[in-house]
PDB file of C-alpha atoms in Angstrom:
ATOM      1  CA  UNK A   1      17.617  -5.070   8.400  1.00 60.00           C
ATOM      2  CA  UNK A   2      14.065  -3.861   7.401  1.00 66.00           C
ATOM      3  CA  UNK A   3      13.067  -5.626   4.164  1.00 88.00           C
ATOM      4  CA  UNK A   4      12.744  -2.129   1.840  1.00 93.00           C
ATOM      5  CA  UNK A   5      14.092   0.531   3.129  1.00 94.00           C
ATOM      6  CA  UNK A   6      13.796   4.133   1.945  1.00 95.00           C
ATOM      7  CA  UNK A   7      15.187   7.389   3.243  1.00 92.00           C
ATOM      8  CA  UNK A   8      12.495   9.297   4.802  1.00 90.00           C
ATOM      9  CA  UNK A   9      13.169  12.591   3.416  1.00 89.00           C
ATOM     10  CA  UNK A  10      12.436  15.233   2.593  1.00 95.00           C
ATOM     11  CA  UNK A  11      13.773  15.462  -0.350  1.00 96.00           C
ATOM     12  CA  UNK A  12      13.019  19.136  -1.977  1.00 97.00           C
ATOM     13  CA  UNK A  13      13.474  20.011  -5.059  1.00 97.00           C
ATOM     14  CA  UNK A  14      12.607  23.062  -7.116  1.00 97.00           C
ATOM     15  CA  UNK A  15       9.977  23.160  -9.841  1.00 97.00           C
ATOM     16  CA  UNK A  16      11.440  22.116 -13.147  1.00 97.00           C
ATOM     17  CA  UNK A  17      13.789  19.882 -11.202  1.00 97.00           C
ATOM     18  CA  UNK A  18      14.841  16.008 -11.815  1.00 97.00           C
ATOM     19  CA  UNK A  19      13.386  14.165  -8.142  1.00 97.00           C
ATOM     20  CA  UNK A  20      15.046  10.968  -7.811  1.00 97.00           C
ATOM     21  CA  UNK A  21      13.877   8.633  -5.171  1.00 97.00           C
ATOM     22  CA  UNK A  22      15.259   5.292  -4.072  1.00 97.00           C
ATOM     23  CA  UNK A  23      15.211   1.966  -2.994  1.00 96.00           C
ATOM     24  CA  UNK A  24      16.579  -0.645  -1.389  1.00 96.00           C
ATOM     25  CA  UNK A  25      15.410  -4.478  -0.702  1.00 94.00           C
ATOM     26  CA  UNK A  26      16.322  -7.247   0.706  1.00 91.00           C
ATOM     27  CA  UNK A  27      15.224 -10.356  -0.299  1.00 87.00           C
ATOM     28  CA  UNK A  28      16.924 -11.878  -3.901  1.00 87.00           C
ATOM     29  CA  UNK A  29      14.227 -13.584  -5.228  1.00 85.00           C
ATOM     30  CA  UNK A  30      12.068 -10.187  -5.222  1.00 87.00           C
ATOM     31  CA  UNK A  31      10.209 -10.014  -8.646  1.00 85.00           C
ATOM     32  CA  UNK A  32       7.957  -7.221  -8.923  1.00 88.00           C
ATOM     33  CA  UNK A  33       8.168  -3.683  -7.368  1.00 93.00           C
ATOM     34  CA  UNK A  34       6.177  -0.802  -7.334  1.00 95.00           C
ATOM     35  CA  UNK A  35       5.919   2.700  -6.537  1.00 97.00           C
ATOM     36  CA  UNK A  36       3.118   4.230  -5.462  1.00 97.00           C
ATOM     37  CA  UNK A  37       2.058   8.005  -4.547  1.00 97.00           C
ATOM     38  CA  UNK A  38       0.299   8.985  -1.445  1.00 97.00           C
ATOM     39  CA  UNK A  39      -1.085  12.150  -0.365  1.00 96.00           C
ATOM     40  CA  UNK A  40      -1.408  13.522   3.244  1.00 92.00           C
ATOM     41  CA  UNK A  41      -4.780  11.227   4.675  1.00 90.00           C
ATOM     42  CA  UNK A  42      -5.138   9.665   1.339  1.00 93.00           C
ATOM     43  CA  UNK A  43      -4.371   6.186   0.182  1.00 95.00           C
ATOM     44  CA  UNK A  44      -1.822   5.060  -1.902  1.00 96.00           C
ATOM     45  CA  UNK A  45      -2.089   5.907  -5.885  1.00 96.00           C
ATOM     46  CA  UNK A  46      -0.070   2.957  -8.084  1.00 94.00           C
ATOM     47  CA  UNK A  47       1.946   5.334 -10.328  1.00 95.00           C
ATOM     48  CA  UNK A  48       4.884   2.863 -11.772  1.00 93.00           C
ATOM     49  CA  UNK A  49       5.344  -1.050 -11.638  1.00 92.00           C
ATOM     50  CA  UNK A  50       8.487  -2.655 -13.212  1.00 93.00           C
ATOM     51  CA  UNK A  51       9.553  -6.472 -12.991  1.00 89.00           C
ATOM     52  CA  UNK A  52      12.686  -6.659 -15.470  1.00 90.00           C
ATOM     53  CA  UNK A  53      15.931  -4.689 -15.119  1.00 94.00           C
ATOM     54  CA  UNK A  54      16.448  -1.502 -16.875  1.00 95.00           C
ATOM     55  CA  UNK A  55      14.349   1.390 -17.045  1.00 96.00           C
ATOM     56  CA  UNK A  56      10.783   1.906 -17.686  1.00 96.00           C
ATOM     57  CA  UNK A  57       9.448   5.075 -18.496  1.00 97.00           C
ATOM     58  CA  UNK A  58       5.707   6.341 -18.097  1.00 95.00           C
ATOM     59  CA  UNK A  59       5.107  10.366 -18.717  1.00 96.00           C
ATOM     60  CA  UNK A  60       7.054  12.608 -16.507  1.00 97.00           C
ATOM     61  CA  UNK A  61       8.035   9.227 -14.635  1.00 97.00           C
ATOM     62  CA  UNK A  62      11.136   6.116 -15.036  1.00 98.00           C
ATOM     63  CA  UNK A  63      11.047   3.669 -13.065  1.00 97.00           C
ATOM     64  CA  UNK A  64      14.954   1.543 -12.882  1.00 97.00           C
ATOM     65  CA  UNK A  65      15.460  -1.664 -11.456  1.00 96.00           C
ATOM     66  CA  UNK A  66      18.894  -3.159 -10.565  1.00 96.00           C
ATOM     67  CA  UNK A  67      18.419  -6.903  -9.260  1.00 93.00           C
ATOM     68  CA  UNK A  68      22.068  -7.484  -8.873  1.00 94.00           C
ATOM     69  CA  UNK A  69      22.273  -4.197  -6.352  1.00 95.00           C
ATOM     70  CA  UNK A  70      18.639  -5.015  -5.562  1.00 95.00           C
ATOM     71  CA  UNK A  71      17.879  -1.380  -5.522  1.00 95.00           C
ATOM     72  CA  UNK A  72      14.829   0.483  -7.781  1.00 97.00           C
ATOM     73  CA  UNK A  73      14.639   3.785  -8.202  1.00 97.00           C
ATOM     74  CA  UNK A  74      11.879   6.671  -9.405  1.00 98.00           C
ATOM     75  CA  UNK A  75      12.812   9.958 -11.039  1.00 98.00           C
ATOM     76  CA  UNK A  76      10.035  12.663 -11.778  1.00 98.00           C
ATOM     77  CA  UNK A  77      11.496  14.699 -14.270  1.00 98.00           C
ATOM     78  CA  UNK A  78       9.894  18.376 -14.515  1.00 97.00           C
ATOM     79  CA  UNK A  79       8.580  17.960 -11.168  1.00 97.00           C
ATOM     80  CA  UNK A  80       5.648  20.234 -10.080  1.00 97.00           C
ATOM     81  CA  UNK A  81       4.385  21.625  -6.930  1.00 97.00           C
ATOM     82  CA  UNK A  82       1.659  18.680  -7.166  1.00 97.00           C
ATOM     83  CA  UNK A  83       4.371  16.371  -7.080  1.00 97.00           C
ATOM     84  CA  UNK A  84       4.832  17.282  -3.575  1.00 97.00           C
ATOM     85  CA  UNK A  85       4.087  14.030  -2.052  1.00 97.00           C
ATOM     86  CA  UNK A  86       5.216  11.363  -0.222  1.00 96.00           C
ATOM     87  CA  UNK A  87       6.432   8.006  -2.497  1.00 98.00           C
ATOM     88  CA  UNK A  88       6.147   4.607  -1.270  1.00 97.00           C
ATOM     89  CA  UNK A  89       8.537   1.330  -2.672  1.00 96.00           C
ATOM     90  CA  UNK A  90       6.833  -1.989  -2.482  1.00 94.00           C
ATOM     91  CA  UNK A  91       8.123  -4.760  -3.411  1.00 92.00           C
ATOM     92  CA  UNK A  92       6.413  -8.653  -3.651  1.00 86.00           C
ATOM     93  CA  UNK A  93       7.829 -10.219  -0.406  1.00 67.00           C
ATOM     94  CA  UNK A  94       9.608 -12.967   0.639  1.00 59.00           C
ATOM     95  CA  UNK A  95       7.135 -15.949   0.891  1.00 59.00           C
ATOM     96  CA  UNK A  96       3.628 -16.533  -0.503  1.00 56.00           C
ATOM     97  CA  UNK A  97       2.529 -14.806  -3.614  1.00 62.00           C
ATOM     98  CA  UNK A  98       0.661 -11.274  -3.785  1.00 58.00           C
ATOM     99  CA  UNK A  99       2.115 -10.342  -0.535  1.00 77.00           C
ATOM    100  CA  UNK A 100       3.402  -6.684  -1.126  1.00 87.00           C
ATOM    101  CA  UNK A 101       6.559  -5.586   1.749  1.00 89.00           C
ATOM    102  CA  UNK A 102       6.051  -1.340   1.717  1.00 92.00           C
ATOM    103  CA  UNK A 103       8.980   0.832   2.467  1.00 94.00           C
ATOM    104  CA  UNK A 104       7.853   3.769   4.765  1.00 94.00           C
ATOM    105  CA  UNK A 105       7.958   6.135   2.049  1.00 95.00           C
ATOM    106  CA  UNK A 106      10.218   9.287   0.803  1.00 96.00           C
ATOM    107  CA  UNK A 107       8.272  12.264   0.979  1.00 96.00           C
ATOM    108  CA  UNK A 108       9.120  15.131  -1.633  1.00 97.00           C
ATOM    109  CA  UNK A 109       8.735  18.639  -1.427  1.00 97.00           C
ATOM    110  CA  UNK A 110       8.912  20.854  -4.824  1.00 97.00           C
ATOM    111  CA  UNK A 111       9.202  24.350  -4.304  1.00 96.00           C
ATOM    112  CA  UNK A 112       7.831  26.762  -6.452  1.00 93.00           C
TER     113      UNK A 112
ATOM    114  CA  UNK B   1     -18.299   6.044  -8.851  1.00 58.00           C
ATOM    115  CA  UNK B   2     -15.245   4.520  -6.729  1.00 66.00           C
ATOM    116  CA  UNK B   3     -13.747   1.067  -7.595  1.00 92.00           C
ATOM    117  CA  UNK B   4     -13.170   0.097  -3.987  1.00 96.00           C
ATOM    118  CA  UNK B   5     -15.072   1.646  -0.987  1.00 97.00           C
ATOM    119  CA  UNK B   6     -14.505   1.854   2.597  1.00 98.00           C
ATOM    120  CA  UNK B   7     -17.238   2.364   5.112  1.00 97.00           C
ATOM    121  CA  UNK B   8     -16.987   4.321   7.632  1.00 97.00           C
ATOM    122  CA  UNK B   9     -14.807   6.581   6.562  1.00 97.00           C
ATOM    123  CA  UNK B  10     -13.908   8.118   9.883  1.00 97.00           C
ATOM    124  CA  UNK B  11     -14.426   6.499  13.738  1.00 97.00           C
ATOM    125  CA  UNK B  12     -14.552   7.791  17.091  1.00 97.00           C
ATOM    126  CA  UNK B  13     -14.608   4.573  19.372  1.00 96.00           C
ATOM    127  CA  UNK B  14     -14.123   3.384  23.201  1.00 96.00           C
ATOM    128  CA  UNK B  15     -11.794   1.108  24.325  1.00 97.00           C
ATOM    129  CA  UNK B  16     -13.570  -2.536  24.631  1.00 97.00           C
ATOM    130  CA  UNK B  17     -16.178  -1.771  21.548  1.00 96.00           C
ATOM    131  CA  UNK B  18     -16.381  -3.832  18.980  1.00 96.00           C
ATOM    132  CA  UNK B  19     -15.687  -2.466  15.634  1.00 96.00           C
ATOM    133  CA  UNK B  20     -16.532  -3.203  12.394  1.00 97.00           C
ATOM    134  CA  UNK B  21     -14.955  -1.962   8.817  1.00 98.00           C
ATOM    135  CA  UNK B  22     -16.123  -3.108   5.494  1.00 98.00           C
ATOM    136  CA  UNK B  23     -14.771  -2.449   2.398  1.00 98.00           C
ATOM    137  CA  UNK B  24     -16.526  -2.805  -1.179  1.00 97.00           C
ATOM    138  CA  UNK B  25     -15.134  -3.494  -4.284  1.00 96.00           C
ATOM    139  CA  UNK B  26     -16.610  -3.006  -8.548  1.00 95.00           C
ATOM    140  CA  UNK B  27     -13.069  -4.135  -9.717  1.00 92.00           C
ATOM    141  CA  UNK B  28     -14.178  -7.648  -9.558  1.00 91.00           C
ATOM    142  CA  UNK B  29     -10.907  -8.404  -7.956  1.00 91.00           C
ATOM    143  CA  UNK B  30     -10.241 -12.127  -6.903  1.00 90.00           C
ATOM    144  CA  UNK B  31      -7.771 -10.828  -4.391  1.00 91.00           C
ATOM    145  CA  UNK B  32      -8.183  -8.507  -1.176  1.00 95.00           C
ATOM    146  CA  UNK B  33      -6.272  -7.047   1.628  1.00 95.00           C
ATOM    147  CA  UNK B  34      -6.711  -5.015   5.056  1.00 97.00           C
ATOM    148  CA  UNK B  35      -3.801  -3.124   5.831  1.00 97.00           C
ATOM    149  CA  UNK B  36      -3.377  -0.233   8.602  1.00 97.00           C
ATOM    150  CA  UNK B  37      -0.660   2.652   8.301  1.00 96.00           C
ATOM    151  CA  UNK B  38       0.958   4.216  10.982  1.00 93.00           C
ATOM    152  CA  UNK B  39       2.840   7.037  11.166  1.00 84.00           C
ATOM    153  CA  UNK B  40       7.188   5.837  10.950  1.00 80.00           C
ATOM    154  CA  UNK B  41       5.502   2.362  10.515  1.00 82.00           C
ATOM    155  CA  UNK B  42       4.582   2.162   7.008  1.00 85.00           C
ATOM    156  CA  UNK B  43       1.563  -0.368   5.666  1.00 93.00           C
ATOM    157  CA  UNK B  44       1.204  -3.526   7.563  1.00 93.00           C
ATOM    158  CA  UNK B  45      -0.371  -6.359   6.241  1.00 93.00           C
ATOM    159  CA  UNK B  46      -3.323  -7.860   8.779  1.00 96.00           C
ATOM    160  CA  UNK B  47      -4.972  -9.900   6.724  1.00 96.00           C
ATOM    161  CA  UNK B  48      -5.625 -11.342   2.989  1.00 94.00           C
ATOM    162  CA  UNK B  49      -8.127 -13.233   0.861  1.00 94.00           C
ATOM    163  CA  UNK B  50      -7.491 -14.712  -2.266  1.00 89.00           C
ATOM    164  CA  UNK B  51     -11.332 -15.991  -2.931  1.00 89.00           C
ATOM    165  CA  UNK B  52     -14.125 -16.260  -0.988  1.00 91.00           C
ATOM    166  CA  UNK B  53     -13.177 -19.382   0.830  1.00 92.00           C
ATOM    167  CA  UNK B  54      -9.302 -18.057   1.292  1.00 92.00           C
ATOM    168  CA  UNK B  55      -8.162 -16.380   4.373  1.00 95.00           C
ATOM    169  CA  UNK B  56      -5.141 -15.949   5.245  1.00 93.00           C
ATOM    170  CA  UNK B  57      -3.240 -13.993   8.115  1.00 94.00           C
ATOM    171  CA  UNK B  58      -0.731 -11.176   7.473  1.00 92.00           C
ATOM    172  CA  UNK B  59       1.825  -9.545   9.854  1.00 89.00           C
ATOM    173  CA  UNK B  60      -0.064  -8.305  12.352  1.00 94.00           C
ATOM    174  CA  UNK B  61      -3.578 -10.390  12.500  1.00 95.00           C
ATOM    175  CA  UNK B  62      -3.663 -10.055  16.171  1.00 95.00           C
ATOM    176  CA  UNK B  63      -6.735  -8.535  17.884  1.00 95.00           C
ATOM    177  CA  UNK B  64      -8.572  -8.515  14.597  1.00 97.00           C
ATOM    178  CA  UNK B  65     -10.758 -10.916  12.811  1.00 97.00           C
ATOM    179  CA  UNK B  66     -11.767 -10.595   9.031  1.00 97.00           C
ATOM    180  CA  UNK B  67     -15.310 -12.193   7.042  1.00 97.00           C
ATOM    181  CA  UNK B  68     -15.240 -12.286   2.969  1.00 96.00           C
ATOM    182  CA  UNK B  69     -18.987 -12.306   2.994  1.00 91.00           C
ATOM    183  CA  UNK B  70     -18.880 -12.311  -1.563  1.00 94.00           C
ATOM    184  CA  UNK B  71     -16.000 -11.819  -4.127  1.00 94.00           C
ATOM    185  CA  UNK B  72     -16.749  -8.380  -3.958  1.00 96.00           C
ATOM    186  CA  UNK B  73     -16.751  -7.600  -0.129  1.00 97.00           C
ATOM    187  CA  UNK B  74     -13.978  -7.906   2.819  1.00 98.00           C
ATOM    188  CA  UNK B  75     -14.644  -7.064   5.866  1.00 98.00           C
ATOM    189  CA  UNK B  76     -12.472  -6.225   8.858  1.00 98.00           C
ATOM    190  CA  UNK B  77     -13.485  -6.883  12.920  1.00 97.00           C
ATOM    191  CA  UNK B  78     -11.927  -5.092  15.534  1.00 96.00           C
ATOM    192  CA  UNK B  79     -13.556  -7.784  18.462  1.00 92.00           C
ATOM    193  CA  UNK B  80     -12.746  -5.000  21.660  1.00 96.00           C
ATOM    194  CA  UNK B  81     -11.005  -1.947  20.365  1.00 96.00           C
ATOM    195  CA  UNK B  82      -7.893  -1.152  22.208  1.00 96.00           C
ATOM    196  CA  UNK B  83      -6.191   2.303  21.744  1.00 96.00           C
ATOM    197  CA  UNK B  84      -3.160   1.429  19.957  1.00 95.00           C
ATOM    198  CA  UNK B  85      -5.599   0.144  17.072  1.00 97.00           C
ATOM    199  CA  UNK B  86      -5.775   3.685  16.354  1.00 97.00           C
ATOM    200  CA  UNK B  87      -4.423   3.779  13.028  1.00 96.00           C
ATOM    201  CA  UNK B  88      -5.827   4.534   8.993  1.00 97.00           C
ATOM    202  CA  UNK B  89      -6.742   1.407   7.442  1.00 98.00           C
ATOM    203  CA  UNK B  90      -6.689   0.770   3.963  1.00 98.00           C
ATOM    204  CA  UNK B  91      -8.257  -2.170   1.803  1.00 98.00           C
ATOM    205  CA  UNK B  92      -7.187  -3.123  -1.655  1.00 96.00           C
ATOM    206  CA  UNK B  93      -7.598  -5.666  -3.966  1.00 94.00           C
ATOM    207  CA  UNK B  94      -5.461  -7.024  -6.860  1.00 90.00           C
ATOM    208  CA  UNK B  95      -6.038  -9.347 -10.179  1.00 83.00           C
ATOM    209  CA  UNK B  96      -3.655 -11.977 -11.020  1.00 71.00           C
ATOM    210  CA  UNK B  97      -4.990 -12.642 -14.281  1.00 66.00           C
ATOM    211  CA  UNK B  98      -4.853  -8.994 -15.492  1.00 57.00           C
ATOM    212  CA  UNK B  99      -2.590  -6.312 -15.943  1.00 55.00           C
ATOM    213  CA  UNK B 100       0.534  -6.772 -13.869  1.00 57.00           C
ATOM    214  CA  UNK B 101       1.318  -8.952 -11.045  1.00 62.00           C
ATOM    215  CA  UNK B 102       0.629  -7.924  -7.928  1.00 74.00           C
ATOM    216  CA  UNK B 103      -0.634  -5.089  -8.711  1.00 87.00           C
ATOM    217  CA  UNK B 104      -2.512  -3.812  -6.013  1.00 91.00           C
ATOM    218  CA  UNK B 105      -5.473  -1.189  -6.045  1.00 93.00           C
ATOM    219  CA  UNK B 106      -6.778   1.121  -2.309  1.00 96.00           C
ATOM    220  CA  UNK B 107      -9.442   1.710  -1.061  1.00 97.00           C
ATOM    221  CA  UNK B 108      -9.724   5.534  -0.053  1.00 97.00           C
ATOM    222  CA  UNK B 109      -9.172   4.541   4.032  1.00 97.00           C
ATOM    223  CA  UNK B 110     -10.873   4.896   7.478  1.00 97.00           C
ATOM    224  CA  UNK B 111      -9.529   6.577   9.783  1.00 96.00           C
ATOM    225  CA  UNK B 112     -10.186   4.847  13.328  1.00 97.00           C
ATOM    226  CA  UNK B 113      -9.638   6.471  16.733  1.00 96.00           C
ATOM    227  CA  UNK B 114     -10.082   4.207  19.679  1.00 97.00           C
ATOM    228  CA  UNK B 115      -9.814   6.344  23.083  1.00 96.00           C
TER     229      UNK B 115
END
């Protein structure tokens, strides 16, 4: 079982649209998670981090975190064509501290 | 200007060359990391500093050898190049004492082709 695992997409979604992306880990004692953006050949953009349960909301962007299902989730509301995108899930691993696990990322397509 | 840099941004290289990528950093970041990306694979973890006199291997430290030469520069060594080093390799750094935890910050990659 990888440790964060993500669907690879794509996920489309037309303009004006709710994107929801997802997440799954699997180490317990997980306490921070991120999601980050990353364009084709560019690096990876921090857009969200959450470390409690619940929802956390930045702009256009909520992040929710469910330790008990140990998933974490993303949703772009109002997406945009510059959304398009693909969105990677990291999450602090296992052992040691500042050691981030990456899923392989969602990538998300919104159509004009 | 750029909070962490990566020099050289792209390399052509032969198998059996030594390599060398160096990253740069204004953030004044404690903490810094060499990953590589490939495609299906995701961001693997090769190695990590947490100060200048704190190395520390990741996932997939073979073939590859790292120098923290200040707080503010990492450096990664590729000692002979093999083709299935080909990859995009990011650096980043992080700050436990500010912002979030964990929180980690790239470097805009290098793209390395070993033939």
């Amino acid at each position: 079982q990888k440790e964060v695992e993500q669907n690879s997409g794509p996920l489309s979604v037309p303009e004006g649209a709710i994107a929801s992306l997802n997440c799954t880990y699997s180490d317990r004692g997980s306490q921070s998670f991120f999601w980050y953006r990353q364009y084709s050949g560019k690096s990876p953009e921090l857009i969200m981090s959450i470390y409690s349960n619940g929802d956390k909301e930045d702009g256009r962007f909520t992040a929710q975190l469910n330790k008990a299902s140990q998933y974490v989730s993303l949703l772009i509301r109002d997406s945009q064509p510059s959304d398009s995108a693909t969105y990677l899930c990291a999450v602090n691993g296992p052992t040691g501290f500042q050691k981030l696990v990456f899923g392989t990322g969602t990538r998300l397509l919104v159509s004009p | 200007d750029a909070d962490v840099t990566q020099t050289p941004r792209n390399r052509i290289t032969k198998t059996g060359k030594r390599i060398m990528l160096e990253c740069s950093q204004t953030k004044g970041h404690d903490r810094m990391y060499w990953y590589r990306q490939d495609p299906g694979l995701g961001l693997r973890l090769i190695y990590y500093s947490f100060d200048v006199k704190d190395i520390n291997k990741g996932e997939i430290s073979d073939g590859y050898s790292v120098s923290r030469q200040a707080q503010a520069k990492f450096s990664l060594s590729l000692e002979s190049a093999i083709p299935n080093q080909t990859a995009l390799y990011f650096c980043a750094t992080s700050d436990p004492g500010g912002g979030g935890p964990d929180e980690q910050f790239f470097g805009p990659g290098t793209r390395l082709t070993v033939l």
